[in-house]
mmCIF file of C-alpha atoms in Angstrom:
data_model
loop_
_atom_site.group_PDB
_atom_site.id
_atom_site.type_symbol
_atom_site.label_atom_id
_atom_site.label_comp_id
_atom_site.label_asym_id
_atom_site.label_seq_id
_atom_site.Cartn_x
_atom_site.Cartn_y
_atom_site.Cartn_z
ATOM 1 C CA MET A 191 10.528 -204.519 70.193
ATOM 2 C CA SER A 192 13.436 -202.715 71.866
ATOM 3 C CA LEU A 193 12.960 -200.189 74.664
ATOM 4 C CA ASP A 194 13.656 -197.446 72.123
ATOM 5 C CA GLY A 195 10.900 -198.842 69.921
ATOM 6 C CA VAL A 196 8.444 -198.788 72.831
ATOM 7 C CA THR A 197 9.444 -195.212 73.688
ATOM 8 C CA LEU A 198 9.007 -194.219 70.046
ATOM 9 C CA LEU A 199 5.526 -195.775 70.040
ATOM 10 C CA GLY A 200 4.682 -193.872 73.221
ATOM 11 C CA LEU A 201 5.893 -190.642 71.639
ATOM 12 C CA LEU A 202 3.751 -191.277 68.551
ATOM 13 C CA ALA A 203 0.719 -192.082 70.730
ATOM 14 C CA GLY A 204 1.326 -188.974 72.812
ATOM 15 C CA THR A 205 1.762 -186.830 69.707
ATOM 16 C CA LEU A 206 -1.602 -187.994 68.331
ATOM 17 C CA THR A 207 -3.625 -187.629 71.557
ATOM 18 C CA THR A 208 -2.009 -184.197 71.946
ATOM 19 C CA VAL A 209 -2.292 -182.745 68.419
ATOM 20 C CA ALA A 210 -5.886 -184.049 68.443
ATOM 21 C CA PHE A 211 -6.830 -180.994 70.502
ATOM 22 C CA PHE A 212 -5.480 -178.513 67.917
ATOM 23 C CA PRO A 213 -8.459 -178.881 65.538
ATOM 24 C CA GLN A 214 -10.870 -178.518 68.489
ATOM 25 C CA LEU A 215 -9.025 -175.425 69.722
ATOM 26 C CA LEU A 216 -9.024 -173.881 66.213
ATOM 27 C CA LYS A 217 -12.694 -174.743 65.667
ATOM 28 C CA THR A 218 -13.786 -173.214 68.982
ATOM 29 C CA TRP A 219 -11.512 -170.180 68.465
ATOM 30 C CA ARG A 220 -12.969 -169.492 65.015
ATOM 31 C CA SER A 221 -16.634 -170.292 65.667
ATOM 32 C CA LYS A 222 -16.638 -168.561 69.067
ATOM 33 C CA THR A 223 -19.136 -171.160 70.240
ATOM 34 C CA ALA A 224 -18.708 -174.310 72.295
ATOM 35 C CA ALA A 225 -22.287 -175.142 73.205
ATOM 36 C CA ASP A 226 -21.926 -178.807 72.154
ATOM 37 C CA VAL A 227 -18.655 -179.272 74.057
ATOM 38 C CA SER A 228 -19.236 -180.621 77.584
ATOM 39 C CA LEU A 229 -17.868 -178.445 80.415
ATOM 40 C CA GLY A 230 -17.803 -181.511 82.663
ATOM 41 C CA MET A 231 -15.604 -183.305 80.129
ATOM 42 C CA LEU A 232 -13.129 -180.424 79.927
ATOM 43 C CA VAL A 233 -12.792 -179.953 83.702
ATOM 44 C CA THR A 234 -12.493 -183.669 84.480
ATOM 45 C CA PHE A 235 -10.108 -184.211 81.569
ATOM 46 C CA CYS A 236 -7.773 -181.368 82.622
ATOM 47 C CA ILE A 237 -7.527 -182.696 86.189
ATOM 48 C CA GLY A 238 -6.862 -186.211 84.868
ATOM 49 C CA VAL A 239 -4.164 -185.022 82.443
ATOM 50 C CA PHE A 240 -2.461 -183.192 85.320
ATOM 51 C CA LEU A 241 -2.396 -186.436 87.324
ATOM 52 C CA TRP A 242 -1.026 -188.341 84.286
ATOM 53 C CA LEU A 243 1.749 -185.760 84.183
ATOM 54 C CA VAL A 244 2.653 -186.452 87.833
ATOM 55 C CA TYR A 245 2.446 -190.214 87.119
ATOM 56 C CA GLY A 246 4.841 -189.832 84.183
ATOM 57 C CA ILE A 247 7.292 -187.813 86.288
ATOM 58 C CA LEU A 248 7.239 -190.469 89.040
ATOM 59 C CA LEU A 249 7.779 -193.254 86.472
ATOM 60 C CA GLY A 250 10.395 -191.210 84.597
ATOM 61 C CA ALA A 251 8.462 -192.004 81.404
ATOM 62 C CA MET A 252 9.405 -189.244 78.985
ATOM 63 C CA PRO A 253 6.585 -189.818 76.420
ATOM 64 C CA ILE A 254 3.954 -189.573 79.173
ATOM 65 C CA ILE A 255 5.511 -186.372 80.548
ATOM 66 C CA LEU A 256 5.871 -184.587 77.189
ATOM 67 C CA ALA A 257 2.442 -185.579 75.903
ATOM 68 C CA ASN A 258 0.616 -184.519 79.034
ATOM 69 C CA VAL A 259 2.346 -181.138 79.400
ATOM 70 C CA VAL A 260 1.228 -180.112 75.904
ATOM 71 C CA THR A 261 -2.229 -181.723 76.246
ATOM 72 C CA LEU A 262 -2.782 -179.845 79.506
ATOM 73 C CA VAL A 263 -2.002 -176.514 77.795
ATOM 74 C CA LEU A 264 -4.287 -177.229 74.798
ATOM 75 C CA ALA A 265 -7.191 -178.651 76.831
ATOM 76 C CA GLY A 266 -6.790 -175.770 79.284
ATOM 77 C CA LEU A 267 -7.119 -173.264 76.423
ATOM 78 C CA ILE A 268 -10.255 -175.026 75.128
ATOM 79 C CA LEU A 269 -11.661 -174.930 78.682
ATOM 80 C CA ALA A 270 -10.902 -171.188 78.864
ATOM 81 C CA LEU A 271 -12.730 -170.610 75.546
ATOM 82 C CA LYS A 272 -15.679 -172.728 76.754
ATOM 83 C CA LEU A 273 -15.901 -170.623 79.918
ATOM 84 C CA ARG A 274 -15.667 -167.439 77.821
ATOM 85 C CA TYR A 275 -18.233 -168.343 75.156
ATOM 86 C CA GLY A 276 -20.364 -170.596 77.366
ATOM 87 C CA ASP A 277 -23.510 -171.978 75.788
ATOM 88 C CA MET B 176 6.047 -193.045 96.989
ATOM 89 C CA SER B 177 5.962 -196.825 96.642
ATOM 90 C CA LEU B 178 5.322 -198.582 93.335
ATOM 91 C CA ASP B 179 1.787 -199.314 94.532
ATOM 92 C CA GLY B 180 1.301 -195.602 95.203
ATOM 93 C CA VAL B 181 2.447 -194.736 91.689
ATOM 94 C CA THR B 182 0.123 -197.364 90.202
ATOM 95 C CA LEU B 183 -2.738 -195.985 92.297
ATOM 96 C CA LEU B 184 -2.002 -192.471 90.999
ATOM 97 C CA GLY B 185 -1.978 -193.797 87.423
ATOM 98 C CA LEU B 186 -5.313 -195.542 88.026
ATOM 99 C CA LEU B 187 -6.808 -192.301 89.397
ATOM 100 C CA ALA B 188 -5.429 -190.325 86.431
ATOM 101 C CA GLY B 189 -6.766 -192.927 84.009
ATOM 102 C CA THR B 190 -10.153 -192.960 85.724
ATOM 103 C CA LEU B 191 -10.473 -189.176 85.366
ATOM 104 C CA THR B 192 -9.329 -188.917 81.710
ATOM 105 C CA THR B 193 -11.699 -191.816 80.982
ATOM 106 C CA VAL B 194 -14.851 -190.812 82.890
ATOM 107 C CA ALA B 195 -14.323 -187.317 81.406
ATOM 108 C CA PHE B 196 -15.893 -188.607 78.184
ATOM 109 C CA PHE B 197 -19.122 -189.741 79.867
ATOM 110 C CA PRO B 198 -20.573 -186.194 80.174
ATOM 111 C CA GLN B 199 -19.649 -185.517 76.521
ATOM 112 C CA LEU B 200 -21.236 -188.777 75.395
ATOM 113 C CA LEU B 201 -24.402 -188.061 77.421
ATOM 114 C CA LYS B 202 -24.573 -184.459 76.162
ATOM 115 C CA THR B 203 -24.206 -185.479 72.509
ATOM 116 C CA TRP B 204 -26.623 -188.401 72.959
ATOM 117 C CA ARG B 205 -29.291 -186.147 74.467
ATOM 118 C CA SER B 206 -28.871 -183.048 72.293
ATOM 119 C CA LYS B 207 -28.441 -185.081 69.088
ATOM 120 C CA THR B 208 -26.046 -182.401 67.851
ATOM 121 C CA ALA B 209 -22.271 -182.274 67.785
ATOM 122 C CA ALA B 210 -21.624 -179.330 65.472
ATOM 123 C CA ASP B 211 -19.125 -177.712 67.885
ATOM 124 C CA VAL B 212 -17.211 -180.953 68.441
ATOM 125 C CA SER B 213 -14.281 -181.293 66.025
ATOM 126 C CA LEU B 214 -14.304 -184.411 63.816
ATOM 127 C CA GLY B 215 -10.532 -184.060 63.358
ATOM 128 C CA MET B 216 -10.098 -184.175 67.143
ATOM 129 C CA LEU B 217 -12.192 -187.319 67.529
ATOM 130 C CA VAL B 218 -10.489 -189.262 64.719
ATOM 131 C CA THR B 219 -6.935 -188.264 65.743
ATOM 132 C CA PHE B 220 -7.712 -188.884 69.418
ATOM 133 C CA CYS B 221 -9.119 -192.384 68.803
ATOM 134 C CA ILE B 222 -6.030 -193.417 66.790
ATOM 135 C CA GLY B 223 -3.769 -192.004 69.508
ATOM 136 C CA VAL B 224 -5.635 -193.778 72.312
ATOM 137 C CA PHE B 225 -5.311 -197.061 70.394
ATOM 138 C CA LEU B 226 -1.522 -196.548 70.199
ATOM 139 C CA TRP B 227 -1.410 -195.690 73.960
ATOM 140 C CA LEU B 228 -3.150 -199.020 74.529
ATOM 141 C CA VAL B 229 -0.443 -200.887 72.583
ATOM 142 C CA TYR B 230 2.223 -198.887 74.452
ATOM 143 C CA GLY B 231 0.692 -199.862 77.802
ATOM 144 C CA ILE B 232 0.556 -203.538 76.786
ATOM 145 C CA LEU B 233 4.245 -203.477 75.746
ATOM 146 C CA LEU B 234 5.212 -201.768 79.033
ATOM 147 C CA GLY B 235 2.932 -204.028 81.058
ATOM 148 C CA ALA B 236 1.533 -200.872 82.677
ATOM 149 C CA MET B 237 -1.913 -201.851 83.905
ATOM 150 C CA PRO B 238 -3.273 -198.314 84.523
ATOM 151 C CA ILE B 239 -2.395 -197.303 80.942
ATOM 152 C CA ILE B 240 -4.037 -200.439 79.511
ATOM 153 C CA LEU B 241 -7.279 -200.175 81.520
ATOM 154 C CA ALA B 242 -7.709 -196.442 80.999
ATOM 155 C CA ASN B 243 -7.161 -196.593 77.255
ATOM 156 C CA VAL B 244 -9.486 -199.551 76.619
ATOM 157 C CA VAL B 245 -12.407 -197.703 78.210
ATOM 158 C CA THR B 246 -11.443 -194.317 76.706
ATOM 159 C CA LEU B 247 -11.294 -195.904 73.250
ATOM 160 C CA VAL B 248 -14.847 -197.252 73.655
ATOM 161 C CA LEU B 249 -16.247 -193.918 74.913
ATOM 162 C CA ALA B 250 -14.418 -191.733 72.368
ATOM 163 C CA GLY B 251 -15.402 -194.203 69.643
ATOM 164 C CA LEU B 252 -19.070 -193.859 70.629
ATOM 165 C CA ILE B 253 -18.820 -190.037 70.557
ATOM 166 C CA LEU B 254 -17.173 -190.302 67.108
ATOM 167 C CA ALA B 255 -20.036 -192.539 65.944
ATOM 168 C CA LEU B 256 -22.603 -189.985 67.196
ATOM 169 C CA LYS B 257 -20.656 -187.151 65.524
ATOM 170 C CA LEU B 258 -20.711 -189.054 62.212
ATOM 171 C CA ARG B 259 -24.433 -189.738 62.669
ATOM 172 C CA TYR B 260 -25.520 -186.230 63.611
ATOM 173 C CA GLY B 261 -22.780 -184.372 61.703
ATOM 174 C CA ASP B 262 -22.984 -180.591 61.670
#
């Protein structure tokens, strides 16, 4: 597999693990409840995604950078809704 | 930052985005309900994490490989509980 192929695979992986948070965001937005969603998961995940972003920048790995910028925004919004609606 | 420093940062990032799923798994396991957790998120996320794993193997990037193996197991278990307990 060429380097372009690997990058393409990374972009596809990043697209999936990023768009995955859209249905959760929509669900929480509509239901206005997030009792079953773990606050500990959201906080830890957001910090980790931020560090992945820095890792991607240091490696110059474009798929890692792009994916984690968008994931951080989406997961951050879900965290904000969780804090707003609580249990 | 040396290559070892970058790898260490990736390992820390991977540890956080991986251990993040422990509190969710515990919460769902204990409450036996996952109504607020999106099925679409879990399915899309698991497929994406699998592709990240392949990407990491092709790049030979150890932090990406390790993090995604464990994340796939944890997210897969949460998906299994979601399918079991449903809405």
